[in-house]
Structure formats: C-alpha cells, structure tokens
C-alpha positions as CSV (number, residue, x, y, z in Angstrom):
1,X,96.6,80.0,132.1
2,X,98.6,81.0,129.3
3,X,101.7,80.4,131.3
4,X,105.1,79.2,129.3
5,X,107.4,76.4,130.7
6,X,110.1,78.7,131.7
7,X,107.5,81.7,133.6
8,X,107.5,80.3,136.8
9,X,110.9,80.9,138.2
10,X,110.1,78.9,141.3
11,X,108.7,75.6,139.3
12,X,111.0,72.8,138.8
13,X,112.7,72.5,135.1
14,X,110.5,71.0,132.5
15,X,111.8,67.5,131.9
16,X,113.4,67.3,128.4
17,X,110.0,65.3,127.2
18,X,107.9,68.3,128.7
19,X,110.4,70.6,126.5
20,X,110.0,68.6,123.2
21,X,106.2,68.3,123.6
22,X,105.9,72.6,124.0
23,X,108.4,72.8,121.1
24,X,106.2,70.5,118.5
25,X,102.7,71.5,118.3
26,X,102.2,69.6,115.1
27,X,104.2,66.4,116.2
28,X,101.8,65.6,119.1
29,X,98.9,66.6,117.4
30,X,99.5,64.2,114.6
31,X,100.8,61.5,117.4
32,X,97.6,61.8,119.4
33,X,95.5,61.7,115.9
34,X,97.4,58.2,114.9
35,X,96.8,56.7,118.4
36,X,93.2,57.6,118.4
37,X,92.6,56.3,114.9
38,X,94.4,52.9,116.1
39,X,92.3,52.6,119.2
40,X,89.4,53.3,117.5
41,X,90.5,50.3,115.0
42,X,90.1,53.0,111.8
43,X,93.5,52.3,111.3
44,X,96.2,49.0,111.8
45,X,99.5,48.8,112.0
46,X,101.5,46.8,109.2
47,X,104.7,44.6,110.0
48,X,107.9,46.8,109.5
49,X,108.4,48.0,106.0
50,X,112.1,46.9,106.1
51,X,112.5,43.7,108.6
52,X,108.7,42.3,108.8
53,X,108.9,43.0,112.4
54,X,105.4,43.6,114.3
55,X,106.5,45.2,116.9
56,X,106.5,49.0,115.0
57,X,106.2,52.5,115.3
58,X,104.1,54.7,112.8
59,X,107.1,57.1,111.3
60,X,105.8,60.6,109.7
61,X,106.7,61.9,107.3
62,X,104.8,64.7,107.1
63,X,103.0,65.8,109.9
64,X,100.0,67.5,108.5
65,X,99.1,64.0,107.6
66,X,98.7,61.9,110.9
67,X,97.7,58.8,108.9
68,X,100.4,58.7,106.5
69,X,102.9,56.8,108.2
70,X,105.5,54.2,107.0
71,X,105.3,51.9,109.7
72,X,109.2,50.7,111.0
73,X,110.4,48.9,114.1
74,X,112.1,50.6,116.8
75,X,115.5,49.7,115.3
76,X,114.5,50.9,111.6
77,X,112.7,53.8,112.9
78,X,115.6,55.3,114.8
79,X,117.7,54.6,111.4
80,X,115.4,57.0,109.6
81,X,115.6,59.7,112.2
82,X,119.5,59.1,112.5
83,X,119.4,59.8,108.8
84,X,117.6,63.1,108.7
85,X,114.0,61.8,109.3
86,X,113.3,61.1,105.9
87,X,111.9,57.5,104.7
C-alpha cells in the first residue's frame, strides 16, 4: 500500500498506459466521471462538432469540469491534441 510504480525493483515495467494513468490524477478522474454520467444516461453524446460523425470522444478541455466536453471523432479529436489540446 502506498507503493509507487517504479518501488518494486523486481516487478515488471509499468506499461506506458500504467505510466500515463499514475502521472494524471485529474485526467482519469474526470474520464471515469464522464463515463459514469453516460452510463447512467445523465449525459449523451452529440455527433462530432466538426464532421457530424457519431462515432466521438468527449475532448476536455478543462479537467476540473468532467462534463464540459466538446465532443469530436477520433480523427478530430487527435487534431486537437496534435494542436496543443486546445478546442
């Protein structure tokens, strides 16, 4: 308990996902918020704000609000991040 990724010099190496989730608190939090709001059907998604597409992502931008997302398809969302992560 309490243990780090990198304390247990006889564990495997995290996996790059393992490393990202330990490195952004806030980012999972306000994933795990946005997918529990969805499930619970308090919140739906919208088609893509730049293609229609309704296959999307919620994209954040901020992540002390999990609800306030612009919601993007795959192809738009990783535009946004390629540009800074701002929408």
């Amino acid at each position: 308990m309490g243990q780090t990724l990198t304390e247990d010099p006889g564990a495997p190496a995290p996996s790059p996902q393992a490393r990202w989730n330990a490195a952004h608190p806030k980012e999972i939090w306000a994933h795990a918020a946005l997918r529990s709001a969805l499930k619970k059907g308090l919140i739906e998604k919208e088609p893509c704000g730049v293609c229609g597409a309704h296959e999307v992502d919620g994209h954040h931008h901020d992540y002390d609000r999990p609800m306030d997302v612009r919601w993007l398809c795959r192809l738009h969302h990783r535009g946004v991040h390629r540009k800074g992560g701002r929408s």
